[in-house]
Structures are given as structure tokens and as C-alpha cells.
Coordinates of C-alpha atoms and ligand atoms in Angstrom, one line a residue:
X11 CA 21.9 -15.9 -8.1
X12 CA 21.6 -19.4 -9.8
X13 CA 25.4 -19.7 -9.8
X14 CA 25.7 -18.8 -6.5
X15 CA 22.9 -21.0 -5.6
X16 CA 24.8 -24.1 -7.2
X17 CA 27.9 -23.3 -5.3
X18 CA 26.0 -22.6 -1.6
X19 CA 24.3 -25.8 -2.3
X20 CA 22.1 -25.1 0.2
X21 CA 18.6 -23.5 1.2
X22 CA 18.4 -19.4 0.5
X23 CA 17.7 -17.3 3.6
X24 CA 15.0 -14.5 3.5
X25 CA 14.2 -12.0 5.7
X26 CA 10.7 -10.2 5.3
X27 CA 10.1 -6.3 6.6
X28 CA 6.9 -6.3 8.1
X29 CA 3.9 -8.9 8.3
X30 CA 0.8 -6.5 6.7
X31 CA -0.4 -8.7 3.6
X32 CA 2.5 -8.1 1.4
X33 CA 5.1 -9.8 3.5
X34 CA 2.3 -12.7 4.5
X35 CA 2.4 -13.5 0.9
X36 CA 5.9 -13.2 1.0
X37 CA 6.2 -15.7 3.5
X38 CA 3.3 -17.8 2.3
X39 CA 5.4 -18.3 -1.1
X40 CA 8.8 -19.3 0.6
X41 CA 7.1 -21.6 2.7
X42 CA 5.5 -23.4 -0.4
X43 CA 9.3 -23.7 -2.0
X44 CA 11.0 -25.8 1.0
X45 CA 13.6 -27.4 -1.8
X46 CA 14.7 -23.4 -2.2
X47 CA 14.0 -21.6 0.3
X48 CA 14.6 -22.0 4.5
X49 CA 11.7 -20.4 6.4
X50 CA 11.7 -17.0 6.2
X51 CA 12.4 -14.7 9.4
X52 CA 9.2 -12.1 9.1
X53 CA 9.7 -8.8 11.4
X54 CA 6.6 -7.5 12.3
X55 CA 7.4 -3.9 14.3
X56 CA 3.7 -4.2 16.1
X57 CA 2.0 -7.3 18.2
X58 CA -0.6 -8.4 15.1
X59 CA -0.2 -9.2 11.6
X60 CA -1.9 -7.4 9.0
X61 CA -0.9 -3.9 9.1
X62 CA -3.0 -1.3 8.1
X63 CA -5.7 -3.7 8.4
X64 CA -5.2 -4.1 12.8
X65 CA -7.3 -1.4 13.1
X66 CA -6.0 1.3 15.8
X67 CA -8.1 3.8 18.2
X68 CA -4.9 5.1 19.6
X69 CA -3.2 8.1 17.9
X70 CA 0.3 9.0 18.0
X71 CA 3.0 6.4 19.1
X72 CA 2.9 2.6 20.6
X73 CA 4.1 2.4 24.6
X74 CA 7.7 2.5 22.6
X75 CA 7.6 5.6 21.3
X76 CA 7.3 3.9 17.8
X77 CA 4.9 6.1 15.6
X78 CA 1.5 4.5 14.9
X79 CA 1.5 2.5 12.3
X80 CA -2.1 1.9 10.2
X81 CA -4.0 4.7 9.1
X82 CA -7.3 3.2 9.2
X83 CA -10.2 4.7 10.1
X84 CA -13.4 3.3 12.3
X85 CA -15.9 2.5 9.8
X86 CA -13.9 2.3 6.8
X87 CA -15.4 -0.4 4.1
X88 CA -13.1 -1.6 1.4
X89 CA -13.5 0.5 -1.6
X90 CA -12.4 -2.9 -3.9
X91 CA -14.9 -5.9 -3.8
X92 CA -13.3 -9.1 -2.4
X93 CA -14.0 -10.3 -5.9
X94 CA -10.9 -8.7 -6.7
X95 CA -9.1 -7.9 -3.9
X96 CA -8.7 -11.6 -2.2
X97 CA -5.1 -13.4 -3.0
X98 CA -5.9 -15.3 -6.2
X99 CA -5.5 -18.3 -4.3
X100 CA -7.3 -17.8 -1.1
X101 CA -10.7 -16.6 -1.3
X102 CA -12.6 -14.3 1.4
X103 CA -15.8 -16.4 3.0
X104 CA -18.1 -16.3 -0.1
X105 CA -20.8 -15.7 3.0
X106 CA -19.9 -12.1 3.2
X107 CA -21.0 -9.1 1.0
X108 CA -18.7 -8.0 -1.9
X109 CA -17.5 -4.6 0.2
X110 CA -16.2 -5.5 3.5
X111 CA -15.9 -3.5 6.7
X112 CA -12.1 -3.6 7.5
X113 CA -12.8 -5.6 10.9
X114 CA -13.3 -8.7 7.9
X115 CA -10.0 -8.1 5.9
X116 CA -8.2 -8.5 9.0
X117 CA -9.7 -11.7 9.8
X118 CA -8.9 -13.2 6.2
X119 CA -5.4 -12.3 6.4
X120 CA -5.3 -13.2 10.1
X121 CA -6.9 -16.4 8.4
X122 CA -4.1 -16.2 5.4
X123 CA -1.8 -16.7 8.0
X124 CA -3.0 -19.5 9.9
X125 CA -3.7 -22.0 6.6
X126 CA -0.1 -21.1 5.2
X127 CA 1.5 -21.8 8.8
X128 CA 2.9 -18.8 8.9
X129 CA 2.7 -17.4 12.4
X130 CA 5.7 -19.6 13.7
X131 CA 7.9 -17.7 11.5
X132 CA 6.7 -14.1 12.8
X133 CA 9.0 -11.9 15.2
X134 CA 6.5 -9.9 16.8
X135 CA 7.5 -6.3 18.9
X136 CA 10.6 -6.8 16.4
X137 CA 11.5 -3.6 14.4
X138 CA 13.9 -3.6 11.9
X139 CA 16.4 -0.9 12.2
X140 CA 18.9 -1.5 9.6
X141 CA 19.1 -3.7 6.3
X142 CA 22.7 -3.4 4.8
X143 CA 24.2 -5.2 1.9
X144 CA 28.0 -7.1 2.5
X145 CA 29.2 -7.2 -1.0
X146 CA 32.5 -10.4 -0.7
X147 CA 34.5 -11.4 -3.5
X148 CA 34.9 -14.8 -4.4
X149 CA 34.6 -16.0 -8.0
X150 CA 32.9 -13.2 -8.7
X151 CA 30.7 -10.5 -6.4
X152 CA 28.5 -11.6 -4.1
X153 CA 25.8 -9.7 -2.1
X154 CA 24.6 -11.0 1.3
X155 CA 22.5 -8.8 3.8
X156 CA 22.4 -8.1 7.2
X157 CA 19.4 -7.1 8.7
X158 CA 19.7 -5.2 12.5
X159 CA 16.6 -5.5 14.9
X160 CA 15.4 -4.7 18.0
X161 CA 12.9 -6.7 20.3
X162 CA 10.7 -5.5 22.6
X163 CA 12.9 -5.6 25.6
X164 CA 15.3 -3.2 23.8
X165 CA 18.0 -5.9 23.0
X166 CA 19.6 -6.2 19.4
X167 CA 20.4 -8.7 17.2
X168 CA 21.6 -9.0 13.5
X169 CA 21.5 -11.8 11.2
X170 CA 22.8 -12.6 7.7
X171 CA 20.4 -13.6 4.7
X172 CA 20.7 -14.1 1.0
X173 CA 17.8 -11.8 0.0
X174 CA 15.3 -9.1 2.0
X175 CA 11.9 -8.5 1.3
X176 CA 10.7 -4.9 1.8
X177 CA 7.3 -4.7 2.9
X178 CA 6.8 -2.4 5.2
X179 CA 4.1 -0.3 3.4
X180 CA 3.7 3.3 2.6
X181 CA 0.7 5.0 4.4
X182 CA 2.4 5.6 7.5
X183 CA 4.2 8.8 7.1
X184 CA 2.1 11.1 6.4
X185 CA 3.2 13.8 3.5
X186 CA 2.3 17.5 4.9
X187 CA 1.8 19.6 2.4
X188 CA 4.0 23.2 2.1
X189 CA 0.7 26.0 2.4
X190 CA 1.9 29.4 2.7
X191 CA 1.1 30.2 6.2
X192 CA 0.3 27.0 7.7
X193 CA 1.6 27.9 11.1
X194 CA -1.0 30.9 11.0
X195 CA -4.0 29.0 10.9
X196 CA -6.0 29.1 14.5
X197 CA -8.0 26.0 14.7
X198 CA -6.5 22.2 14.5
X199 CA -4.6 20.4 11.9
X200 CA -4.9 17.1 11.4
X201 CA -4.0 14.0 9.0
X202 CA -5.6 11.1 8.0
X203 CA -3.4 9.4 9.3
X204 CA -4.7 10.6 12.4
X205 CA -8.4 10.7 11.7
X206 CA -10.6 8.0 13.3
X207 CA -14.1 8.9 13.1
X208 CA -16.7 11.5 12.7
X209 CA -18.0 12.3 16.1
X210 CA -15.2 14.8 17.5
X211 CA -15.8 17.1 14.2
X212 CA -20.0 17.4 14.7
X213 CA -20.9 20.5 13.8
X214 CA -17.8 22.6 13.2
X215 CA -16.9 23.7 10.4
X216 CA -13.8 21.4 8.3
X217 CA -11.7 21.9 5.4
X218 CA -10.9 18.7 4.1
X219 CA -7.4 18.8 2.0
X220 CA -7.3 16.5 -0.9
X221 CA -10.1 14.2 -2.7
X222 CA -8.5 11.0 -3.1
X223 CA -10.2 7.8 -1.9
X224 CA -9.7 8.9 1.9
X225 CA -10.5 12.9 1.2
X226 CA -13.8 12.1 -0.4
X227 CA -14.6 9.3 2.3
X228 CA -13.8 10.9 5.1
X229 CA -15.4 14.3 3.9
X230 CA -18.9 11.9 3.2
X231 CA -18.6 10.5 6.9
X232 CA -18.0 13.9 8.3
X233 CA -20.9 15.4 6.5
X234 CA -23.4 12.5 7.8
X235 CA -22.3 13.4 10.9
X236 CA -23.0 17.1 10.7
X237 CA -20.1 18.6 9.4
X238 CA -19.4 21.6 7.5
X239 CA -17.6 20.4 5.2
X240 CA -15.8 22.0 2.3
X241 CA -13.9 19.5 0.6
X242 CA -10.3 21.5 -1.3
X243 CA -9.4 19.6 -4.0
X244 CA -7.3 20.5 -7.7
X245 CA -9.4 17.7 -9.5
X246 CA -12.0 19.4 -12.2
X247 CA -15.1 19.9 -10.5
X248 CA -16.7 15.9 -8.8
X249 CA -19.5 15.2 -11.6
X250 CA -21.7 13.8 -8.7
X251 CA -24.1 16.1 -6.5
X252 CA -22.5 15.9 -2.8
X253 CA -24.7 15.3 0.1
X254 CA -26.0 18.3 2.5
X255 CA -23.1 20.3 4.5
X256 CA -20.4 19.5 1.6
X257 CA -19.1 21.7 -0.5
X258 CA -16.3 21.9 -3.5
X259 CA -13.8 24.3 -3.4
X260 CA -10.4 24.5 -5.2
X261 CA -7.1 24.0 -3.5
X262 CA -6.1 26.4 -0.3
X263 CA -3.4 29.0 -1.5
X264 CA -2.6 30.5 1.5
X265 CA -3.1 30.9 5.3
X266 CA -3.8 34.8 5.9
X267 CA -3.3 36.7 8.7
X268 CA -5.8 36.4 10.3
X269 CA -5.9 32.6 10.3
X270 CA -8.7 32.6 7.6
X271 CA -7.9 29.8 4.6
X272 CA -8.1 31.9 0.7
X273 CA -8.4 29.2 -2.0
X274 CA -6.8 29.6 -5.7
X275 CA -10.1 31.2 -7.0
X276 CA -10.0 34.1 -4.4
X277 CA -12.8 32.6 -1.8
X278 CA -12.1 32.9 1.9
X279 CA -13.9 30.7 4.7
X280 CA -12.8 30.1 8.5
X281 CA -12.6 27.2 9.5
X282 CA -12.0 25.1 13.3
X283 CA -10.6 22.2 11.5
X284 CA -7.9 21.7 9.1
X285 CA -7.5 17.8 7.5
X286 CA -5.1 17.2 5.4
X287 CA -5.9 14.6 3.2
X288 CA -2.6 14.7 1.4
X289 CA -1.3 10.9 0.9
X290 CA 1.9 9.7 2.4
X291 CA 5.8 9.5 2.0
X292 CA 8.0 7.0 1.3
X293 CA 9.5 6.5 4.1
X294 CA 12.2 3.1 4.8
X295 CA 14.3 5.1 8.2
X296 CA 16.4 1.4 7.7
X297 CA 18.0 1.4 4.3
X298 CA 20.5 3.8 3.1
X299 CA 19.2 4.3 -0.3
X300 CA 22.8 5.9 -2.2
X301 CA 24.4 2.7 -1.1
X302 CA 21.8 0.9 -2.9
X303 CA 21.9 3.1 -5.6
X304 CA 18.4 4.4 -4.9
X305 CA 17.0 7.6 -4.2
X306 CA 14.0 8.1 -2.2
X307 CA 12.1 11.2 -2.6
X308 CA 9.0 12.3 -1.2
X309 CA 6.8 10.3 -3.8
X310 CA 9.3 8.5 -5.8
X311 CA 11.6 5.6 -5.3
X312 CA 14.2 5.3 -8.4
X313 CA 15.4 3.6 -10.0
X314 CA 13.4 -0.1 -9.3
X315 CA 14.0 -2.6 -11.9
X316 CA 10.5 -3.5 -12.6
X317 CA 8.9 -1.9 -9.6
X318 CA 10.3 -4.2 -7.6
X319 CA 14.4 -4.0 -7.5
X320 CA 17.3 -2.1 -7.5
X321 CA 19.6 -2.7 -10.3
X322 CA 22.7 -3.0 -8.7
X323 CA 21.2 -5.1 -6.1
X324 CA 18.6 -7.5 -7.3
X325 CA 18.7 -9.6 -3.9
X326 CA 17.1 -6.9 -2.8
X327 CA 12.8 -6.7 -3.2
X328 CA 10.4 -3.6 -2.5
X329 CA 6.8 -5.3 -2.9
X330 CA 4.0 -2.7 -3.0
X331 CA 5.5 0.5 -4.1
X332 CA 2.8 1.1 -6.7
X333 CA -0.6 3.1 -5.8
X334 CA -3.6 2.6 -8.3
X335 CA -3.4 -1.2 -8.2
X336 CA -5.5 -3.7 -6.8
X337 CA -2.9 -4.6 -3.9
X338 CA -3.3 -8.1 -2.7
X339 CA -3.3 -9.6 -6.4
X340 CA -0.1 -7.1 -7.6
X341 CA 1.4 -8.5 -4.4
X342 CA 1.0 -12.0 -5.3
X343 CA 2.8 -11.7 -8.7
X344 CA 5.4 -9.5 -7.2
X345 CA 6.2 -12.1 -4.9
X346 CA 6.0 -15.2 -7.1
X347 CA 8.9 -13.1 -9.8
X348 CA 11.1 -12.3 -6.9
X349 CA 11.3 -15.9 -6.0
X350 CA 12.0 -16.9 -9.8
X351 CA 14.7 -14.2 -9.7
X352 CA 16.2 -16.1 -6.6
X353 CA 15.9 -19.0 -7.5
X354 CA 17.5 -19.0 -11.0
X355 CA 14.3 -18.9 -13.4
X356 CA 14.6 -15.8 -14.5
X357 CA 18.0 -14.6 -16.0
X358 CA 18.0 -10.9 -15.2
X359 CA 19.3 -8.5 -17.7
X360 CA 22.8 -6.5 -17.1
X361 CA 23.0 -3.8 -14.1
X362 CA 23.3 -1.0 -16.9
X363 CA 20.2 -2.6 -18.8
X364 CA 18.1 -3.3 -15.9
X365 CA 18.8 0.7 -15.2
X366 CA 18.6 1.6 -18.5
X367 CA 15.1 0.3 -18.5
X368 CA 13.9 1.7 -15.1
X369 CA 14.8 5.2 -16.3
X370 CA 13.3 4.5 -19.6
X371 CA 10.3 3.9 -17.5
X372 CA 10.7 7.8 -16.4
X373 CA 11.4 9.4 -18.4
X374 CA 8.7 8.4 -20.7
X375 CA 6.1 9.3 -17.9
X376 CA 7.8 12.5 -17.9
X377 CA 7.8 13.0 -21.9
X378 CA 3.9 12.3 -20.9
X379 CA 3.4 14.9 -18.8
X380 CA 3.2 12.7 -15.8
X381 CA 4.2 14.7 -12.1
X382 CA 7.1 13.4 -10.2
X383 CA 4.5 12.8 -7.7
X384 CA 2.7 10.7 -9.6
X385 CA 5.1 8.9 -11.0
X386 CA 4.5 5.2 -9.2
X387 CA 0.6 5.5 -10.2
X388 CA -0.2 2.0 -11.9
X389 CA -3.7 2.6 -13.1
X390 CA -4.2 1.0 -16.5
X391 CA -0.4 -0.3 -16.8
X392 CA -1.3 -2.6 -14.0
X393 CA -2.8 -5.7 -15.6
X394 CA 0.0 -5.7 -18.7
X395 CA 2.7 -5.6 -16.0
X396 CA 1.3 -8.5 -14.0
X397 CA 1.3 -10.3 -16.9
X398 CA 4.6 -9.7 -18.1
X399 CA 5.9 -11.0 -14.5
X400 CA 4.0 -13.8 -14.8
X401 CA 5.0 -14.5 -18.1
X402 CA 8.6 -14.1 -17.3
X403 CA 8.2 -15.8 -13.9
X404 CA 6.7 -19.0 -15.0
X405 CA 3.7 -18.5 -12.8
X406 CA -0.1 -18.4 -13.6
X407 CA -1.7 -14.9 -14.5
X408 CA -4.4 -13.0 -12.9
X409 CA -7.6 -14.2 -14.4
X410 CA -9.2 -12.0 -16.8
X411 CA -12.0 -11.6 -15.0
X412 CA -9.9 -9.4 -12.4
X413 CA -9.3 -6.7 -14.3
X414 CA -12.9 -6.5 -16.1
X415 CA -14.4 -6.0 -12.3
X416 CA -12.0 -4.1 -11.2
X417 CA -12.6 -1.8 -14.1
X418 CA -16.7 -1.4 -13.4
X419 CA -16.1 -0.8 -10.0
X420 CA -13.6 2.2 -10.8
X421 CA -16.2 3.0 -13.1
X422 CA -18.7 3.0 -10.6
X423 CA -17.1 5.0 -8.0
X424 CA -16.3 7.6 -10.2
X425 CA -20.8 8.1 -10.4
X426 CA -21.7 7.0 -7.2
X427 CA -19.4 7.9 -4.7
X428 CA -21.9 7.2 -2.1
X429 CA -23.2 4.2 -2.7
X430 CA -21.3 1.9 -5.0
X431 CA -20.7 -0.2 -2.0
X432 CA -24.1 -1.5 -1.6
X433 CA -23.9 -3.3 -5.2
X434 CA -22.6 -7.0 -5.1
X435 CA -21.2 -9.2 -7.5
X436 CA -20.3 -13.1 -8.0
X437 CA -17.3 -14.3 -9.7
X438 CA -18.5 -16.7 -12.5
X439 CA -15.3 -17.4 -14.0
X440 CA -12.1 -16.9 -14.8
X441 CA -13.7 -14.1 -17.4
X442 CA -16.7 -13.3 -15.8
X443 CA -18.5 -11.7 -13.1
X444 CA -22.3 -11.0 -12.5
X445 CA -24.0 -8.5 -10.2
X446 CA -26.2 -9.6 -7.7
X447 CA -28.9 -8.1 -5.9
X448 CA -28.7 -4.9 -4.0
X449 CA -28.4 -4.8 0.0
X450 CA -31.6 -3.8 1.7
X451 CA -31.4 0.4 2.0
X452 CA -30.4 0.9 -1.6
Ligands
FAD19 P1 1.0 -2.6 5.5 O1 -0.3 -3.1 5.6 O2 1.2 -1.2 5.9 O3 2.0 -3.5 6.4 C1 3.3 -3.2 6.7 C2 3.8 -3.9 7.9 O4 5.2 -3.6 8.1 C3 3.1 -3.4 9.2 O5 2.5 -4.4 9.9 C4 4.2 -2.6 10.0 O6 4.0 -2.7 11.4 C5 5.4 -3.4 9.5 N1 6.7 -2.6 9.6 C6 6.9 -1.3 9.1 N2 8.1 -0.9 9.3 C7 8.7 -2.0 10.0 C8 10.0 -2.1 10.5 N3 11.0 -1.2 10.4 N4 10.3 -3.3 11.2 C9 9.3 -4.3 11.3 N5 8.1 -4.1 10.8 C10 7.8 -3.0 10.2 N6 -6.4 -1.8 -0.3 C11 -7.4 -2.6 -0.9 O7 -7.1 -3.6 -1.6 N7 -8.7 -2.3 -0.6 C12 -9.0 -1.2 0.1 O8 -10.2 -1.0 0.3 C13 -8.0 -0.4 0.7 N8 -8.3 0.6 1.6 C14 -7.3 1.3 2.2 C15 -7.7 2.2 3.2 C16 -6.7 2.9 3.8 C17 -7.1 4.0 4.9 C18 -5.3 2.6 3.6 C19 -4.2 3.4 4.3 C20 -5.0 1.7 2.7 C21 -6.0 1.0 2.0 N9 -5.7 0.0 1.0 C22 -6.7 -0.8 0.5 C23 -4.3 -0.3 0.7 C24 -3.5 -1.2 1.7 O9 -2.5 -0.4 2.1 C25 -3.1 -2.5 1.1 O10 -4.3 -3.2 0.8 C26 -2.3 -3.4 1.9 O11 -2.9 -3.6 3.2 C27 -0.8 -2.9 2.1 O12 -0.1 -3.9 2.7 P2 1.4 -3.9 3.0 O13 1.8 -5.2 3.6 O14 2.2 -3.4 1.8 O15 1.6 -2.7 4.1

């Protein structure tokens, strides 16, 4: 890119897919590099920035016919404290308590926005409907990349840049799980993705699929709200008591005849309510991933250079593909590499290497027993990958003090599911945090 950069002698164009807090740092970085970069072009599909934070009441699809695209529910509070989950260089309002309800994160990025001028630079109603690569020949390859959209009024325009950022998210497209039967089963079937809040489900009786972050949040809300609630999950048994009207079971193995749901260990229950708790799918309807070399699966986008690129066309940057990180701060160093990249700080290894080591990557997850499904899960590997970017990008690292908080509040959350929201904490350092008092009701 460097080379090419000499011989363009002029500023690199970026487009950015999508304006939820991964492309607002996107565009927040190119607008600090004006000697680089030209503004970016940010295509934001809905009317708001921020993404899955815009909260939604409506279910379904936009006037458009666009499917809905945040999956967040009414009285969702952030499950990270915004200790650790702000931008490393934008803190949330030190006013406000350590677990936010989402209403707050969507001011703070809405806030993002406005202090990094980036609103100007926003095409809202604008979905992208095609990002293609134009590979020319001149003293050597060169990749440039045209990016379709569509406005609001229909019309369609497309426009040439030098690199794309991908951040269009992944909780959108809800993954339905294959249950024997499914089709058999009487009462209603519904999503996350769909789920909003706890009233329509008083007093019936719900299977909740899946005991993941939403699963075991949403099956807590419906139970305050008078629920039955038996909460399916593979995990080994929760090791914290549940509250009243929620119940463990393992996964559903089939749909009967008769509608009623029979679990791996032989237990049968009706049920009025079927929610499937069962994550997302990649989903990007606008690349053609075997021209890119890629292959998008279900729950598996390979091979990414890093997480981030694919080999055989580094121009081209997925932000965000990881689950089990703390996003906002994984975004920021994801960004800040992909802009060394561009700009010629980082010399990238050869095509063959940089897939040599993404399948590396793989296979040794897969030598580890890891499933194909869980394949992008960060966890642990997290902070020593931030690092490396940062190392190799030239940029500052996460402070220390990130990864020791986000750590006691995993630990936490694990023990008390319920109420390891109420706890708050203080940033005292790069290194260290401190806990504060408790809210009132604790
Ligand atoms: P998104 O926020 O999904 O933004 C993507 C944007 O791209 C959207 O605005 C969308 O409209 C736009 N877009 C998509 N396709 C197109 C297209 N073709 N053309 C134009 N625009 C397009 N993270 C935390 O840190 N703490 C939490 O407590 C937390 N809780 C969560 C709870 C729920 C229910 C969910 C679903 C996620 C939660 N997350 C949490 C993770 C959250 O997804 C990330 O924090 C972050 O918001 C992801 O940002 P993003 O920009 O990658 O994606």
C-alpha cells in the first residue's frame, strides 16, 4: 500500500459499512489522520448512529422492507462496566453508575460522534448493497473497491475507494437452530432478536433456548415478570440458585407429536412459548466472499489475517468479528492497525504467509478441541492480541487495568448472575481499579 501510496501521491479514500460504534471509531481515526486519509464516506443503512445501541420497539422490518436491525431489548443494562467498555480515549460521564442502561450507551456514542465531527460524514437511509474489489495492473497489482448503495428514495450510486471498512455487526441475523420437529411445535417461536420485554409472556409457561448473556437475561426478566420459565441449556448445570419460576433443563432434542418439547435427558413439558436464544449468523448479503477468497459460514468467517483481513485482499477490513471481547476497546486497536496497514507502517507479510498463519490459527483451535462454532471466541486471547496490534501498529496499548476489571467482572457474573450489576468501581489507574459502594437495594 505504501508504494502505491507514493505513486497516488494523494489522500487514501475509505468507505465505512455501517455507523454502530465500530465504524464511528473507524471514522473518528481517519478523521484524526487528514495528511493520509480524505474523510471517510460512513453508510449507515438506518436514520441514527449507534446500532444495536438505537434501541427499537418495532419488530420485523423498517418502512423499506429492510429487516430490523438491533437486537436490543427494553431494559437491557450493559453486562460490561463503562470502566472497561468506554473507547480508551473517550470516557462515559464519570456521573453515571459503572452498569448502564442501554438508553446511556447510545448517548456516549451519539456523544462520540459529535466531539470527533463525525456526523457530516454520515449517509443516513443509505444501505450498502455491493462492495467489490477492481484488481488493475500497472507496475504491479492494484486493488481498488467499489462500493454500490442505495438511498432512501431508491436511487443508486457507486463510488471508488482505496480501502472498505466492514462494520456492519453481527447480531442481526438471527441463527435458528435445526430441532427435530420444530414445525410441530403449537405455541410461538420467537428470537431474541425479536424479544423486547417481559410483559406479553406473564404467566405462560416459556422455554428459553440457550444460556448465553441474552438466554440467562432474558430468562431472569421473564421470571420477575411471572414466567414459567425453564431455561434449556448444554452448559454443566448454572452453580447459582435461580430465582422463583426458573428452572434448568438440558438442551430440547426433539419436537413430538403432539407439540410437546422432550429434552436430551428424557423430560417432557408443554410449553406456549418457544425462545430461541441461539446467537446470530454472519451475515454480509454485500460481499461475494469466494472472490475475496473468504468463506462465510454460519459461525465462521476464514481465513482473516489477524481477525481483521483477508489475505489476498488486505485493503479490505472486517472490525468486530470476534465475540468474548470487550468490544469498544478491541474496536479501537482494530482500527488504529488497519490504518498503519494503509498507511505503510506496517509491512504485511506475503499472501501465502498471511494465510498460512490464519489457518494456523484453526487449526490449532481445532487440534484443541475447539467447535467450528466457536471458533471466533476471543476470551483470554483477547488482551495478548490487542497487544500484538498495538505493538506492531505503533499505537498505545490498552491499559493494564482493562483487562484486570474486565476479568473480576467475568468472575462475578459467573456467581451472581443477578446482581453483579449493582457493584461499582472507579478506575484508579492505568493498573488499578477499586470498588465502590453498593447501589441502594443491594
Ligand atoms: P452494530 O452496533 O450492529 O452496528 C452496525 C451498523 O451497521 C448498524 O448501524 C447497521 O444499521 C449498519 N449496517 C448494517 N448493514 C449495513 C449495510 N448493508 N449498509 C449500511 N449500513 C449497514 N457490548 C458491550 O460492550 N457491552 C454490553 O453490555 C453489550 N450488550 C449487548 C447486548 C445485546 C443484546 C447485543 C446484541 C450486543 C451487546 N453488546 C455489548 C455487543 C455490541 O454488539 C457491541 O458493543 C457493539 O455495539 C457492536 O458494534 P458494531 O458497530 O460492530 O455493530
Amino acid at each position: 500500500m505504501s508504494s502505491d501510496r507514493t505513486e497516488r501521491m494523494r489522500q487514501l479514500r475509505v468507505a465505512v459499512v455501517g455507523a454502530g460504534a465500530a465504524g464511528l471509531c473507524a471514522a473518528r481515526h481517519i478523521l484524526s489522520r487528514p495528511d493520509t486519509f480524505a474523510p471517510p464516506v460512513v453508510y449507515e443503512l438506518t436514520e441514527h448512529v449507534g446500532g444495536t445501541w438505537f434501541y427499537e420497539e418495532r419488530t420485523g422490518s423498517y418502512d423499506n422492507g429492510l429487516p430490523i436491525h438491533s437486537s436490543m431489548y427494553r431494559d437491557l443494562r450493559t453486562n460490561l462496566p463503562k470502566e472497561v467498555m468506554m473507547f480508551p480515549d473517550f470516557p462515559f460521564d464519570p456521573q453515571l453508575p459503572s452498569f448502564l442502561p442501554h438508553q446511556e450507551v447510545q448517548k456516549y456514542l451519539e456523544r462520540y460522534c459529535q466531539s470527533h465531527c463525525i456526523t457530516p460524514h454520515v449517509r443516513f437511509s443509505t444501505v450498502v448493497d455491493e462492495v467489490r474489489p477492481v484488481v488493475t495492473e500497472g507496475k504491479g497489482p492494484m486493488t481498488t473497491w467499489e462500493v454500490t448503495s442505495r438511498d432512501k428514495s431508491g436511487s443508486r450510486n457507486t463510488e471508488t475507494f482505496d480501502s472498505v471498512f466492514i462494520c456492519s455487526g453481527h447480531y442481526s441475523d438471527p441463527h435458528i437452530p435445526s430441532i427435530p420437529g420444530l414445525e410441530r411445535f403449537k405455541g410461538k417461536v420467537i428470537h431474541s432478536h425479536s424479544y423486547r420485554h417481559p410483559e406479553p409472556f406473564s404467566g405462560q409457561s416459556v422455554v428459553v433456548l440457550g444460556a448465553g448473556a441474552s438466554g440467562l437475561d432474558i430468562s431472569l426478566e421473564l421470571g420477575r415478570s411471572n414466567a414459567q420459565v425453564t431455561l434449556s441449556h448444554g452448559k454443566p448445570t448454572l452453580p447459582f440458585p435461580l430465582p422463583y419460576g426458573v428452572h434448568q433443563a438440558t438442551p430440547v432434542e426433539e419436537i413430538q407429536e403432539d407439540g410437546s418439547l422432550r429434552f436430551l435427558d428424557g423430560s417432557i413439558t408443554q410449553a406456549q412459548v418457544l425462545l430461541l436464544c441461539t446467537g446470530y449468523n454472519f451475515s454480509y448479503p454485500f460481499l461475494e466472499p469466494a472472490r475475496l477468497g473468504l468463506e462465510v459460514q454460519e459461525h465462521l468467517v476464514t481465513p482473516l489475517y489477524r481477525f481483521l483481513m483477508p489475505p489476498a485482499f488486505p485493503s479490505l477490513f472486517i472490525i468486530g468479528i470476534c465475540k468474548i471481547i470487550c468490544p469498544f476497546p478491541h474496536f479501537h486497536c482494530q482500527v488504529q492497525f488497519a490504518l498503519a496497514v494503509l498507511e505503510g507502517s506496517v509491512a504485511l507479510p506475503s499472501r501465502a504467509e498471511m494465510e498460512e498463519e490464519a489457518q494456523g490459527e484453526m487449526a490449532r483451535k481445532v487440534e484443541r478441541g475447539v467447535q467450528l462454532r466457536h471458533m471466533l471466541k476471543m476470551d483470554k486471547e483477547q488482551w495478548g492480541y490487542a497487544q500484538t496490534l498495538a505493538q506492531t501498529g505503533r499505537f498505545p496499548p490498552l491499559p493494564p487495568v482493562t483487562q484486570s476489571l474486565y476479568e473480576e467482572v467475568w468472575r462475578q457474573r459467573q456467581v451472581h448472575p443477578q446482581n453483579y450489576r449493582q457493584l461499582n468501581y472507579r478506575l484508579v489507574s492505568d493498573t488499578q481499579w477499586e470498588q465502590q459502594e453498593l447501589h441502594a437495594g443491594e
